[in-house]
Short mmCIF file of C-alpha atoms in Angstrom, two decimals:
data_model
loop_
_atom_site.label_atom_id
_atom_site.label_comp_id
_atom_site.label_asym_id
_atom_site.label_seq_id
_atom_site.Cartn_x
_atom_site.Cartn_y
_atom_site.Cartn_z
CA MET A 75 31.43 -2.47 26.46
CA SER A 76 27.94 -4.01 27.54
CA THR A 77 26.38 -7.53 26.44
CA LEU A 78 23.22 -7.71 24.67
CA VAL A 79 21.14 -10.36 25.26
CA LEU A 80 18.72 -11.52 22.21
CA ALA A 81 15.18 -12.90 23.53
CA THR A 82 12.61 -13.92 20.71
CA ASP A 83 9.86 -14.79 22.68
CA ALA A 84 8.38 -15.06 25.91
CA ARG A 85 10.05 -18.00 27.24
CA GLN A 86 13.41 -17.01 25.98
CA VAL A 87 12.80 -13.96 28.03
CA ALA A 88 12.42 -16.00 30.79
CA ARG A 89 15.19 -17.93 30.35
CA ALA A 90 17.56 -14.01 30.35
CA CYS A 91 15.84 -13.31 33.24
CA ASP A 92 16.87 -16.53 35.36
CA ALA A 93 20.16 -16.75 33.29
CA VAL A 94 20.81 -13.10 35.10
CA ALA A 95 19.10 -14.28 38.39
CA SER A 96 21.58 -17.09 38.64
CA GLY A 97 24.57 -15.45 37.97
CA VAL A 98 25.09 -17.04 34.53
CA LEU A 99 24.33 -14.09 32.65
CA ARG A 100 26.51 -11.22 33.50
CA ASP A 101 28.45 -8.26 32.67
CA ASP A 102 30.46 -5.78 35.05
CA ASP A 103 29.73 -3.37 32.14
CA GLY A 104 25.81 -3.86 32.02
CA LEU A 105 23.65 -6.20 30.04
CA VAL A 106 21.17 -5.55 27.77
CA LEU A 107 18.07 -7.50 26.65
CA LEU A 108 17.07 -6.92 22.81
CA VAL A 109 13.51 -8.32 22.06
CA ALA A 110 12.50 -8.77 18.46
CA THR A 111 8.82 -9.89 17.48
CA LEU A 112 9.59 -12.85 14.27
CA ASP A 113 6.04 -12.59 13.62
CA PRO A 114 5.15 -11.60 10.15
CA VAL A 115 3.14 -8.63 11.64
CA PRO A 116 4.73 -7.83 14.88
CA GLU A 117 2.64 -4.66 15.11
CA VAL A 118 -0.41 -6.39 15.79
CA ALA A 119 1.44 -9.31 17.86
CA PRO A 120 2.18 -9.80 21.85
CA SER A 121 5.59 -8.35 22.89
CA PRO A 122 7.78 -11.13 24.27
CA LEU A 123 7.49 -9.14 27.22
CA ASP A 124 3.80 -9.50 27.70
CA GLY A 125 3.91 -12.91 26.68
CA ASP A 126 2.72 -15.70 29.16
CA VAL A 127 4.96 -18.37 30.64
CA GLY A 128 2.92 -19.10 33.97
CA ALA A 129 1.13 -17.15 36.75
CA GLY A 130 2.52 -14.68 38.88
CA HIS A 131 5.11 -13.91 35.95
CA ASP A 132 5.05 -10.02 35.13
CA LEU A 133 8.01 -10.25 32.57
CA ALA A 134 8.75 -6.82 31.85
CA ALA A 135 8.98 -6.05 35.23
CA ARG A 136 11.55 -8.68 36.03
CA ALA A 137 13.48 -7.90 32.87
CA ALA A 138 13.25 -4.35 33.87
CA ASP A 139 15.01 -5.44 37.08
CA ALA A 140 17.44 -7.60 35.80
CA PHE A 141 18.67 -6.03 33.23
CA ALA A 142 20.41 -2.37 33.02
CA ARG A 143 18.11 -1.35 29.59
CA VAL A 144 15.73 -3.47 27.61
CA LEU A 145 15.00 -2.37 24.20
CA ASP A 146 12.47 -3.86 21.33
CA LEU A 147 14.44 -4.01 18.19
CA GLY A 148 10.98 -3.77 16.36
CA ALA A 149 10.20 -0.15 17.74
CA LEU A 150 14.08 0.68 16.98
CA VAL A 151 13.74 0.13 13.47
CA ALA A 152 10.05 1.12 12.47
CA PRO A 153 8.31 0.67 10.10
CA GLN A 154 10.93 -1.91 8.74
CA HIS A 155 10.29 -5.63 9.99
CA PRO A 156 12.76 -6.55 12.76
CA ALA A 157 14.04 -9.18 10.99
CA ALA A 158 13.72 -8.35 7.58
CA TRP A 159 15.41 -5.17 6.87
CA ASP A 160 19.24 -4.56 5.36
CA ALA A 161 21.83 -2.76 3.94
CA ARG A 162 19.19 -0.36 1.66
CA ASP A 163 17.43 0.39 4.45
CA LEU A 164 20.33 1.08 6.46
CA ALA A 165 20.41 5.15 6.05
CA ALA A 166 16.68 5.16 7.34
CA GLY A 167 17.12 3.47 10.20
CA ALA A 168 20.39 2.76 11.76
CA PRO A 169 21.11 6.35 13.73
CA VAL A 170 18.50 5.65 16.09
CA LEU A 171 19.47 1.58 16.28
CA LEU A 172 23.21 2.61 15.95
CA ASP A 173 22.76 4.56 19.23
CA ALA A 174 20.68 2.56 21.04
CA LEU A 175 23.41 -0.60 20.57
CA ALA A 176 26.60 1.48 21.04
CA GLY A 177 28.85 0.00 23.33
CA VAL A 178 27.63 -3.63 22.66
CA HIS A 179 30.69 -5.92 22.16
CA ARG A 180 28.96 -9.33 22.80
CA VAL A 181 26.06 -11.08 21.54
CA VAL A 182 24.04 -13.78 23.50
CA ARG A 183 21.21 -15.82 22.05
CA CYS A 184 18.80 -17.49 23.92
CA VAL A 185 18.82 -20.33 21.23
CA ALA A 186 21.32 -21.66 18.70
CA GLY A 187 20.07 -19.57 14.93
CA PRO A 188 20.01 -16.60 13.31
CA VAL A 189 20.52 -13.30 14.65
CA PRO A 190 18.42 -11.48 12.79
CA VAL A 191 20.09 -8.06 11.09
CA LEU A 192 22.36 -7.65 13.84
CA PRO A 193 25.48 -8.36 12.01
CA LEU A 194 24.28 -5.07 9.52
CA VAL A 195 25.47 -2.84 13.17
CA LEU A 196 27.28 -4.97 15.22
CA PRO A 197 29.72 -6.53 13.17
CA ASP A 198 32.30 -6.68 15.04
CA ALA A 199 30.75 -8.30 18.20
CA ARG A 200 31.33 -11.60 19.58
CA THR A 201 28.10 -14.06 20.22
CA GLY A 202 27.36 -16.34 22.59
CA LEU A 203 24.52 -18.92 23.37
CA LEU A 204 23.11 -19.30 27.02
CA GLY A 205 23.24 -22.25 27.73
CA ALA A 206 22.05 -24.18 31.03
CA HIS A 207 24.90 -23.08 33.18
CA GLU A 208 27.21 -20.58 31.19
CA VAL A 209 27.20 -18.77 28.25
CA VAL A 210 29.07 -21.23 25.60
CA ALA A 211 31.46 -18.69 23.62
CA ASP A 212 31.66 -18.77 20.34
CA PRO A 213 34.69 -17.78 18.21
CA HIS A 214 33.42 -15.93 15.61
CA ARG A 215 32.49 -12.49 15.12
CA LEU A 216 28.53 -11.64 13.96
CA GLY A 217 29.68 -10.12 10.88
CA ALA A 218 31.98 -12.48 9.80
CA VAL A 219 30.32 -15.63 9.65
CA PRO A 220 27.16 -15.58 7.65
CA THR A 221 24.10 -17.63 9.01
CA PRO A 222 22.61 -19.68 7.28
CA GLU A 223 19.95 -17.22 6.36
CA GLN A 224 22.19 -15.10 4.91
CA ALA A 225 23.82 -17.84 3.28
CA SER A 226 20.63 -18.79 1.59
CA ALA A 227 20.01 -15.05 0.72
CA ALA A 228 23.17 -14.62 -0.74
CA HIS A 229 22.90 -17.43 -3.26
CA GLY A 230 19.04 -16.04 -3.89
CA ARG A 231 20.92 -13.25 -4.90
CA VAL A 232 22.90 -15.09 -7.39
CA LEU A 233 19.66 -16.70 -8.85
CA ARG A 234 18.05 -14.34 -8.93
CA THR A 235 20.36 -12.50 -10.96
CA ALA A 236 20.71 -15.56 -13.30
CA ARG A 237 16.99 -15.60 -13.60
CA ARG A 238 17.02 -11.97 -14.53
CA ALA A 239 19.25 -12.29 -17.91
CA PRO A 240 16.90 -13.42 -19.98
CA GLY A 241 14.58 -10.20 -19.05
CA ALA A 242 17.58 -9.05 -19.80
CA VAL A 243 17.66 -9.83 -23.44
CA ARG A 244 13.89 -9.57 -23.97
CA ARG A 245 14.70 -6.18 -23.07
CA ARG A 246 16.65 -5.41 -24.85
CA VAL A 247 15.27 -7.31 -28.00
CA GLU A 248 12.09 -5.05 -27.15
CA ARG A 249 13.75 -1.70 -27.45
CA ALA A 250 15.14 -2.40 -30.83
CA LEU A 251 12.25 -3.44 -31.97
CA ARG A 252 10.15 -1.12 -30.53
CA PRO A 253 10.05 1.14 -33.36
CA TRP A 254 8.38 -1.38 -35.34
CA TRP A 255 5.85 -2.54 -32.42
CA GLU A 256 4.72 0.70 -32.09
CA ARG A 257 3.79 1.59 -35.51
CA ARG A 258 1.74 -1.99 -35.70
CA VAL A 259 -0.27 -1.31 -32.61
CA LEU A 260 -1.36 2.21 -33.44
CA ALA A 261 -2.17 1.29 -37.06
CA ARG A 262 -4.25 -1.80 -34.87
CA ALA A 263 -5.72 0.60 -32.05
CA GLY A 264 -6.89 3.10 -35.32
CA ARG A 265 -8.44 0.06 -37.24
CA ASP A 266 -10.22 -0.74 -33.66
CA LEU A 267 -11.58 2.84 -32.97
CA ALA A 268 -12.59 2.84 -36.69
CA ALA A 269 -14.58 -0.07 -36.42
CA LEU A 270 -16.18 1.13 -33.49
CA ARG A 271 -17.08 4.86 -34.75
CA ALA A 272 -18.89 2.95 -37.99
CA GLN A 273 -20.57 0.83 -35.65
CA ASP A 274 -24.05 2.09 -34.33
CA ASP A 275 -23.85 3.56 -31.06
CA ALA A 276 -27.59 3.88 -30.41
CA ASP A 277 -27.40 3.60 -26.43
CA GLY A 278 -24.79 6.96 -26.83
CA THR A 279 -21.91 5.18 -25.29
CA PRO A 280 -19.35 6.92 -25.65
CA MET A 281 -16.08 5.36 -27.81
CA LEU A 282 -13.94 4.72 -24.80
CA ALA A 283 -16.23 2.46 -22.54
CA ARG A 284 -16.74 0.93 -25.98
CA ALA A 285 -13.08 0.14 -26.24
CA VAL A 286 -12.80 -0.80 -23.09
CA ALA A 287 -15.56 -2.99 -23.11
CA ALA A 288 -14.92 -6.69 -24.76
CA THR A 289 -16.26 -6.88 -27.95
CA PRO A 290 -16.91 -10.08 -29.73
CA GLY A 291 -16.37 -8.78 -32.90
CA TRP A 292 -12.52 -7.92 -32.02
CA ARG A 293 -12.25 -11.91 -31.19
CA ARG A 294 -13.17 -13.17 -34.71
CA ARG A 295 -10.65 -10.72 -36.37
CA ARG A 296 -7.82 -11.40 -34.71
CA MET B 1367 -26.08 12.18 9.92
CA PRO B 1368 -28.19 11.19 13.06
CA GLY B 1369 -27.09 8.00 15.28
CA ARG B 1370 -24.56 7.28 18.03
CA PRO B 1371 -24.42 10.13 20.08
CA ASP B 1372 -20.81 8.88 21.13
CA ALA B 1373 -19.55 8.59 17.54
CA LEU B 1374 -16.80 10.32 15.83
CA LEU B 1375 -14.79 8.09 13.71
CA ASP B 1376 -16.38 5.15 11.69
CA VAL B 1377 -13.78 2.67 9.88
CA VAL B 1378 -15.19 1.77 6.76
CA VAL B 1379 -13.97 -1.83 5.84
CA ALA B 1380 -14.80 -4.20 2.66
CA VAL B 1381 -14.13 -7.47 2.55
CA HIS B 1382 -14.88 -10.35 0.15
CA ASP B 1383 -13.23 -13.82 1.10
CA GLY B 1384 -10.59 -12.16 3.38
CA ALA B 1385 -10.88 -15.13 6.51
CA ARG B 1386 -7.03 -15.27 5.54
CA HIS B 1387 -6.25 -12.14 7.30
CA LEU B 1388 -9.18 -11.35 9.24
CA PRO B 1389 -7.16 -12.93 12.58
CA THR B 1390 -4.78 -9.67 11.76
CA PHE B 1391 -7.28 -7.36 11.08
CA VAL B 1392 -9.47 -8.13 14.23
CA ALA B 1393 -5.99 -7.67 16.05
CA SER B 1394 -4.81 -4.39 14.74
CA ALA B 1395 -8.86 -3.54 15.57
CA ARG B 1396 -8.36 -4.08 19.08
CA ARG B 1397 -5.00 -2.13 19.04
CA ASN B 1398 -7.13 0.69 18.06
CA LEU B 1399 -9.60 1.31 19.60
CA ALA B 1400 -10.79 4.24 21.33
CA PRO B 1401 -14.14 6.34 22.55
CA GLY B 1402 -16.46 7.07 19.39
CA ILE B 1403 -14.22 4.85 16.67
CA ARG B 1404 -16.01 2.03 15.54
CA PHE B 1405 -15.91 -0.81 12.31
CA VAL B 1406 -18.38 -0.82 9.70
CA VAL B 1407 -17.48 -3.63 7.68
CA VAL B 1408 -18.95 -5.00 4.67
CA ASP B 1409 -18.69 -8.31 3.38
CA ASP B 1410 -19.14 -8.74 0.06
CA ALA B 1411 -20.69 -11.56 -0.14
CA SER B 1412 -18.17 -13.98 1.05
CA SER B 1413 -18.01 -17.53 0.48
CA ASP B 1414 -15.43 -18.32 2.74
CA GLU B 1415 -15.64 -18.15 6.77
CA THR B 1416 -15.47 -14.51 6.71
CA PRO B 1417 -19.16 -14.33 7.99
CA GLN B 1418 -18.26 -16.24 11.20
CA LEU B 1419 -15.20 -14.42 11.57
CA LEU B 1420 -17.03 -11.09 11.57
CA ALA B 1421 -19.58 -12.25 13.31
CA ARG B 1422 -17.44 -13.53 16.31
CA ALA B 1423 -15.11 -10.30 16.37
CA ALA B 1424 -18.25 -8.10 16.34
CA ARG B 1425 -18.81 -9.61 20.10
CA GLU B 1426 -15.78 -8.17 21.56
CA LEU B 1427 -15.28 -5.22 19.13
CA PRO B 1428 -17.01 -1.96 17.95
CA LEU B 1429 -18.25 -3.66 15.26
CA GLU B 1430 -21.53 -3.08 12.65
CA VAL B 1431 -21.43 -5.63 10.10
CA VAL B 1432 -23.40 -5.44 6.70
CA ARG B 1433 -23.36 -8.16 4.41
CA ASN B 1434 -24.28 -8.18 0.14
CA PRO B 1435 -26.74 -10.37 -0.56
CA GLU B 1436 -24.65 -10.88 -3.77
CA ASN B 1437 -21.27 -9.58 -4.96
CA ARG B 1438 -20.92 -5.87 -5.82
CA GLY B 1439 -18.20 -5.01 -5.92
CA VAL B 1440 -15.72 -2.60 -3.72
CA ALA B 1441 -16.90 0.88 -4.79
CA ALA B 1442 -20.60 -0.39 -4.38
CA SER B 1443 -19.71 -1.78 -0.91
CA ARG B 1444 -17.94 1.55 0.22
CA ASN B 1445 -20.57 3.20 -0.68
CA ARG B 1446 -22.97 0.56 1.53
CA ALA B 1447 -20.94 1.29 4.34
CA LEU B 1448 -20.92 5.18 4.04
CA ASP B 1449 -24.64 4.71 4.11
CA ALA B 1450 -24.58 3.10 7.23
CA ALA B 1451 -21.77 5.35 9.35
CA ASP B 1452 -23.24 7.51 11.48
CA ALA B 1453 -20.14 9.43 12.62
CA ARG B 1454 -19.09 12.79 12.01
CA TYR B 1455 -15.59 11.35 10.69
CA VAL B 1456 -14.70 8.40 8.27
CA THR B 1457 -11.68 6.70 7.43
CA PHE B 1458 -10.98 3.63 5.84
CA VAL B 1459 -8.89 0.40 5.82
CA ASP B 1460 -8.41 -2.70 3.78
CA ALA B 1461 -9.22 -6.19 5.53
CA ASP B 1462 -5.74 -7.60 4.78
CA ASP B 1463 -3.72 -4.46 5.71
CA TRP B 1464 -3.18 -3.62 8.81
CA CYS B 1465 -2.77 -0.38 11.32
CA ALA B 1466 0.12 0.43 13.98
CA PRO B 1467 -1.00 0.46 17.50
CA GLY B 1468 -2.59 4.26 18.00
CA HIS B 1469 -3.39 4.78 14.14
CA LEU B 1470 -6.69 5.05 14.20
CA PRO B 1471 -7.26 7.18 17.25
CA ALA B 1472 -4.06 9.67 15.81
CA MET B 1473 -5.70 10.22 12.57
CA LEU B 1474 -8.96 11.02 14.56
CA SER B 1475 -7.06 13.69 16.72
CA ALA B 1476 -5.40 14.69 13.39
CA VAL B 1477 -8.76 15.37 11.69
CA GLU B 1478 -10.10 17.47 15.17
CA ARG B 1479 -7.12 19.32 15.82
CA THR B 1480 -6.62 20.17 12.21
CA GLY B 1481 -9.72 21.45 11.54
CA ALA B 1482 -9.67 20.23 7.89
CA ALA B 1483 -12.39 18.56 6.17
CA MET B 1484 -9.69 15.82 5.19
CA VAL B 1485 -6.26 14.58 6.40
CA ARG B 1486 -3.69 12.47 4.39
CA THR B 1487 -0.72 10.75 5.81
CA ASP B 1488 1.87 8.39 4.81
CA HIS B 1489 2.04 4.54 4.80
CA VAL B 1490 4.44 1.52 4.71
CA ARG B 1491 3.91 -0.56 1.85
CA VAL B 1492 4.60 -4.52 2.75
CA ASP B 1493 5.79 -7.33 0.46
CA GLY B 1494 6.13 -10.34 2.22
CA LEU B 1495 8.59 -8.96 5.20
CA ARG B 1496 9.92 -6.19 3.58
CA ARG B 1497 8.54 -2.51 4.18
CA GLU B 1498 9.13 0.64 2.09
CA ALA B 1499 7.62 3.85 3.94
CA GLU B 1500 5.70 6.07 0.81
CA ARG B 1501 5.25 9.67 2.38
CA ALA B 1502 2.61 11.46 1.31
CA PRO B 1503 3.66 14.07 -1.69
CA TRP B 1504 3.58 17.26 -0.25
CA ASP B 1505 6.17 19.89 0.17
CA GLY B 1506 4.53 22.37 2.60
CA PRO B 1507 4.13 22.32 6.77
CA ARG B 1508 2.54 19.19 8.27
CA ASP B 1509 -0.25 19.63 10.48
CA VAL B 1510 -1.60 22.72 8.80
CA ALA B 1511 -4.95 22.84 7.08
CA PHE B 1512 -4.65 24.27 3.49
CA ALA B 1513 -6.55 24.90 0.26
CA ALA B 1514 -7.10 21.37 -1.14
CA ARG B 1515 -6.62 22.24 -4.68
CA GLU B 1516 -3.18 23.04 -3.45
CA GLY B 1517 -2.75 19.44 -3.57
CA ILE B 1518 -3.06 18.96 -7.63
CA GLY B 1519 -0.07 21.18 -8.74
CA ASP B 1520 0.83 21.36 -12.15
CA ALA B 1521 2.30 18.55 -14.49
CA GLY B 1522 5.22 16.81 -13.35
CA GLY B 1523 6.52 14.89 -9.93
CA ARG B 1524 4.15 13.70 -7.20
CA ALA B 1525 0.86 15.36 -6.05
CA LEU B 1526 -1.68 14.81 -3.56
CA VAL B 1527 -4.26 14.05 -5.73
CA ASP B 1528 -2.77 11.41 -7.66
CA TYR B 1529 -1.76 9.38 -3.82
CA PRO B 1530 -4.89 7.66 -3.78
CA TYR B 1531 -4.88 5.84 -1.11
CA LEU B 1532 -8.33 5.96 0.80
CA TRP B 1533 -6.63 4.69 3.90
CA ALA B 1534 -3.91 7.17 4.58
CA ALA B 1535 -6.91 9.87 5.31
CA ALA B 1536 -9.75 10.35 6.86
CA PHE B 1537 -12.50 12.81 6.11
CA ASP B 1538 -15.22 14.90 8.42
CA ARG B 1539 -18.44 14.47 6.92
CA GLU B 1540 -20.03 17.55 8.07
CA ARG B 1541 -17.60 19.45 5.87
CA ILE B 1542 -17.72 17.05 2.56
CA GLU B 1543 -21.13 17.05 1.08
CA PRO B 1544 -22.50 13.86 1.01
CA ARG B 1545 -22.24 13.59 -2.89
CA LEU B 1546 -18.52 13.94 -3.19
CA LEU B 1547 -17.69 10.76 -0.66
CA ARG B 1548 -20.02 8.25 -2.90
CA PHE B 1549 -18.22 6.10 -5.48
CA HIS B 1550 -18.94 5.16 -8.44
CA GLU B 1551 -20.29 1.92 -8.67
CA ASP B 1552 -19.29 1.08 -12.48
CA LEU B 1553 -15.56 1.36 -11.99
CA ARG B 1554 -13.84 -2.47 -10.83
CA THR B 1555 -10.85 -0.91 -10.64
CA ALA B 1556 -9.62 2.62 -9.78
CA ALA B 1557 -12.23 4.05 -8.70
CA ASP B 1558 -10.21 6.36 -6.13
CA ARG B 1559 -9.10 8.26 -8.49
CA PRO B 1560 -11.99 10.35 -9.28
CA TRP B 1561 -12.93 10.63 -5.99
CA PHE B 1562 -9.94 12.17 -4.79
CA TRP B 1563 -9.90 14.06 -7.41
CA ARG B 1564 -13.08 15.23 -7.09
CA LEU B 1565 -12.64 16.37 -3.43
CA HIS B 1566 -9.51 18.32 -4.34
CA LEU B 1567 -11.30 20.44 -6.86
CA ALA B 1568 -13.81 21.11 -4.38
CA ASP B 1569 -13.50 24.09 -2.05
CA LEU B 1570 -12.61 21.99 1.11
CA THR B 1571 -9.46 22.07 3.31
CA CYS B 1572 -6.86 19.34 3.34
CA ALA B 1573 -3.66 18.84 6.36
CA VAL B 1574 -1.12 16.62 5.62
CA VAL B 1575 -0.21 14.40 9.07
CA ASP B 1576 2.19 12.03 10.40
CA SER B 1577 0.58 8.78 12.25
CA PRO B 1578 1.44 5.74 13.77
CA GLY B 1579 1.54 3.80 10.44
CA TYR B 1580 -0.87 1.98 8.07
CA PHE B 1581 0.65 -0.63 6.50
CA TYR B 1582 -0.64 -1.71 3.32
CA ARG B 1583 0.22 -5.20 1.63
CA ARG B 1584 1.09 -5.65 -2.05
CA SER B 1585 0.71 -9.27 -2.56
CA ALA B 1586 -2.03 -10.35 -5.06
CA GLY B 1587 -4.69 -12.05 -3.96
CA SER B 1588 -4.79 -11.17 -0.53
CA GLY B 1589 -9.05 -11.29 -0.18
CA SER B 1590 -8.99 -7.21 -0.36
CA LEU B 1591 -11.52 -6.37 -2.41
CA THR B 1592 -8.99 -3.70 -4.45
CA GLN B 1593 -6.93 -6.26 -5.96
CA ALA B 1594 -7.94 -6.13 -9.82
CA GLY B 1595 -8.39 -8.94 -11.52
CA ALA B 1596 -7.05 -8.85 -15.27
CA ASP B 1597 -10.11 -8.21 -16.89
CA ARG B 1598 -11.42 -5.41 -14.55
CA LEU B 1599 -7.41 -3.69 -15.00
CA LEU B 1600 -8.87 -1.73 -18.23
CA ASP B 1601 -11.44 0.54 -16.12
CA PHE B 1602 -8.17 2.54 -15.00
CA LEU B 1603 -9.13 4.03 -18.46
CA LEU B 1604 -12.77 5.09 -17.50
CA ALA B 1605 -11.57 6.12 -14.07
CA TYR B 1606 -9.32 8.61 -15.94
CA ASP B 1607 -12.15 9.75 -18.38
CA ARG B 1608 -13.66 10.68 -15.21
CA VAL B 1609 -10.64 12.69 -14.21
CA LEU B 1610 -10.27 14.40 -17.38
CA ASP B 1611 -14.02 15.23 -17.54
CA LEU B 1612 -13.34 17.19 -14.02
CA ALA B 1613 -10.22 18.99 -15.37
CA LEU B 1614 -11.88 20.30 -18.31
CA ALA B 1615 -14.74 21.18 -16.71
CA ASP B 1616 -12.91 23.02 -13.89
CA GLY B 1617 -11.16 25.12 -17.15
CA ASP B 1618 -7.97 25.91 -14.78
CA PRO B 1619 -5.19 24.86 -17.33
CA ALA B 1620 -2.71 23.67 -14.31
CA VAL B 1621 -5.56 21.17 -13.43
CA GLU B 1622 -6.25 20.13 -16.94
CA ARG B 1623 -2.03 19.35 -17.28
CA ARG B 1624 -2.26 17.75 -14.21
CA ALA B 1625 -4.89 15.29 -15.33
CA LEU B 1626 -3.26 14.66 -18.84
CA TYR B 1627 0.02 13.95 -17.10
CA GLY B 1628 -2.08 11.62 -14.62
CA ALA B 1629 -3.48 9.39 -17.72
CA CYS B 1630 0.14 9.72 -19.51
CA ARG B 1631 2.04 8.02 -16.30
CA ILE B 1632 -0.52 5.48 -15.96
CA VAL B 1633 -1.05 4.91 -19.79
CA ASP B 1634 2.70 4.12 -19.86
CA PHE B 1635 3.11 2.42 -16.88
CA HIS B 1636 0.28 -0.37 -18.17
CA VAL B 1637 1.56 -0.59 -21.14
CA SER B 1638 4.91 -0.99 -20.31
CA ARG B 1639 3.69 -4.05 -18.01
CA ARG B 1640 1.11 -5.19 -20.94
CA HIS B 1641 2.98 -8.76 -21.23
CA ARG B 1642 0.89 -9.76 -18.46
CA LEU B 1643 -2.30 -9.02 -19.77
CA SER B 1644 -3.55 -11.51 -22.19
CA ARG B 1645 -3.23 -10.34 -26.10
CA ALA B 1646 -7.39 -9.75 -26.44
CA LEU B 1647 -6.60 -7.09 -22.96
CA GLN B 1648 -3.41 -5.40 -24.82
CA ARG B 1649 -5.59 -4.82 -27.80
CA ARG B 1650 -8.50 -2.94 -25.77
CA LEU B 1651 -5.58 -1.15 -23.65
CA LEU B 1652 -4.20 0.51 -26.14
CA ALA B 1653 -7.43 1.42 -28.35
CA GLY B 1654 -9.18 3.00 -24.85
CA ALA B 1655 -5.99 4.45 -24.21
CA ALA B 1656 -5.71 6.20 -27.58
CA ALA B 1657 -9.31 7.35 -26.77
CA LEU B 1658 -8.49 8.65 -23.29
CA LEU B 1659 -5.44 10.70 -24.55
CA ALA B 1660 -7.35 12.26 -27.45
CA ARG B 1661 -9.11 14.36 -24.98
CA GLY B 1662 -7.67 17.45 -23.93
CA GLY B 1663 -5.53 20.86 -25.82
CA ASP B 1664 -2.47 19.93 -27.50
CA ASP B 1665 -0.71 21.90 -25.52
CA ALA B 1666 -1.84 20.91 -22.34
CA PHE B 1667 -1.03 17.21 -23.91
CA GLU B 1668 2.78 18.28 -25.07
CA VAL B 1669 3.56 19.55 -21.23
CA ALA B 1670 1.79 16.48 -19.90
CA VAL B 1671 3.64 14.72 -22.12
CA GLN B 1672 7.00 16.11 -21.39
CA GLY B 1673 6.93 14.43 -17.84
CA ALA B 1674 6.64 10.66 -18.97
CA PRO B 1675 9.42 8.66 -19.06
CA ALA B 1676 11.68 8.88 -22.54
CA GLY B 1677 11.05 5.78 -23.84
CA GLY B 1678 7.39 5.87 -23.80
CA ARG B 1679 6.79 9.62 -24.89
CA ARG B 1680 6.92 8.39 -29.22
CA LEU B 1681 4.01 6.08 -28.16
CA LEU B 1682 2.04 8.13 -26.10
CA ARG B 1683 2.02 10.82 -28.43
CA GLY B 1684 1.16 7.98 -31.71
CA LEU B 1685 -2.15 7.09 -29.31
CA ARG B 1686 -3.14 10.49 -29.14
CA ALA B 1687 -2.88 11.32 -32.82
CA THR B 1688 -4.14 7.87 -33.32
CA GLY B 1689 -7.37 8.44 -31.02
CA ARG B 1690 -8.05 12.42 -32.72
CA ALA B 1691 -7.62 10.92 -35.61
CA ALA B 1692 -10.51 8.28 -35.14
CA GLY B 1693 -12.87 11.06 -33.71
CA ALA B 1694 -12.61 9.42 -30.66
CA ALA B 1695 -11.74 13.58 -28.32
#
C-alpha cells in the first residue's frame, strides 16, 4: 500500500521533492509521484517535470531520486485529457491506469483543490494535503466526497437534462408531423426544380449547381 | 519535384485569421521536427496577427510562408502550398489542430516503410477538453500496403474512402500523379470528398498505420479554413455530385452503390440538422438533394438507401423520385 503524490506544475513537483527530503512525506511502502498537466493542450505543453523552478534544479532527476516511481497521468490515459475523462472512457483507458496505480491507499495533493479523475480509479483512497511541516490528513475518501468540480458537473447534468426536454417534445412532434412535412418539402423541391428546368440555361450550368446556388427568384416566391 | 536535396516531408497548412490557435500550432510543430520535415503555410489573406506570428515562427522553425493577396479559400490555398512543396512526401495539418509529439516523423517513417502511395491513420476528435478517438475504418492488417480501391467497399458501414481526413494521411508524390492531388477550387467545403474518391479509384496502394496522434478540434470558429459557413455548407452536394461522376464513370456496380450510399448518408445527416439553416437554405438543400439523388441506377440506389437510417429512407426515396420527375438525372 503506497502513497501517491499529485503534482500539476513544476512548483508542486519541487515542493513534493522538498517534502520527501525533509521527511514530511514518507511511506515505508513507497511513494509514487503522479504528474498531471492541466493545460488545455497537454500534448504540446511542457511537463511539470521539465519546468524551470530555479537554476541548477533538474526536477526530473530529483523526482526520480525522491520517489519510488514517477508517473505521467497524461501518458497513462492518452489520448484522453488528464483532467477530463470520465466513466465513459474507463473501458478503454482504465486497465493501464489501474495497473499503474495498483496498491495506492492514500493520495496527497500539493495544493488544495480537486483531484482530477482520480476518484474514478481510486475511490477508496484516503486523501491528504501537503502542508509546510506535515501532511494534513483528510478524513474522507477520494470517491466519497464530490469535489466542487464534480458537484458542479452533476448540477450541470441536471440542467442539461432539463434543457433537453423541450428538444424531446419537439422531436416527438416532428416525428408525428413528418409524413405531412415530407409531402410538403418534396412538392416544393419539385416545383423549384421544374422552375429551374424552365429557366434558360444558356451557359450549360447543371441543374444541381443552379439549385444549390442562391437564385434571386426563389426569395421572391417565398 | 526539384528542390532541397534533403527534403522528405512537406506539411501543408492553410490558415485564415488563425492567430488564436497559432501558438499551439507552433508548439506542436516544434515537437514534430525531424530532418527533412518542413511546413508550407499558406496565409489566406488573414486580417489578424497571423502574418506576424508566422513570420516569427519562420525564424525558428523550418517553415515556408506563402501569402495570398486576397482570400481564395482552403482548396485554392492547399493547391498553392502543393505548388510550393518540393519534398517527395506530403501531408496536411489544420492550423487549429495539433499533433502529438513525434506524429509527423512517425507518418514519414510509415510512408517510407510501407512503400504505399498513401498512408492513412487514426485521429482524436477534441471538443473542449473531451476527446474521442476515431479509428481509420479498415478491418485488414495495419502497416501493410494494399490496393487503394479496397478502401471503397460496397454500400453500408464505414470505409476508408469516406474517411475524408487529409491530415490523418501522408502521400508519396512520386507514386501519385500531380493532377490527382489537386483540389477543386470551386468547392468551398467538402473538397476532400471527391479528392479521396479520386485517389482510391486510381491504381494506387494504401496502408493504414498507427501513429502517436492527430488532434482534430471540432469547435466552430477556430480559424481553420475547413470550418464551413452556412452558405457554403451546401457545397457538399456539389462535392458528392463529383463523387458520383467518378463512380458512374468507373462502371463498377459496387463503387456506384458506395457512392450513392455516401450521398444518402450525407443528405440524411444535413436534412436531420436542417434547423440550423435559414428557410431559404433549407429549400436549396432539398432541391439540390433531389437533383443529386436522382443520379445512378435504381437497383444501386435501393441498396444504398437501405444503409441509411430508417427514419430518413422515405424522404430519400421521395427526393430521388422528385429529382427524376424534374429531369435532374
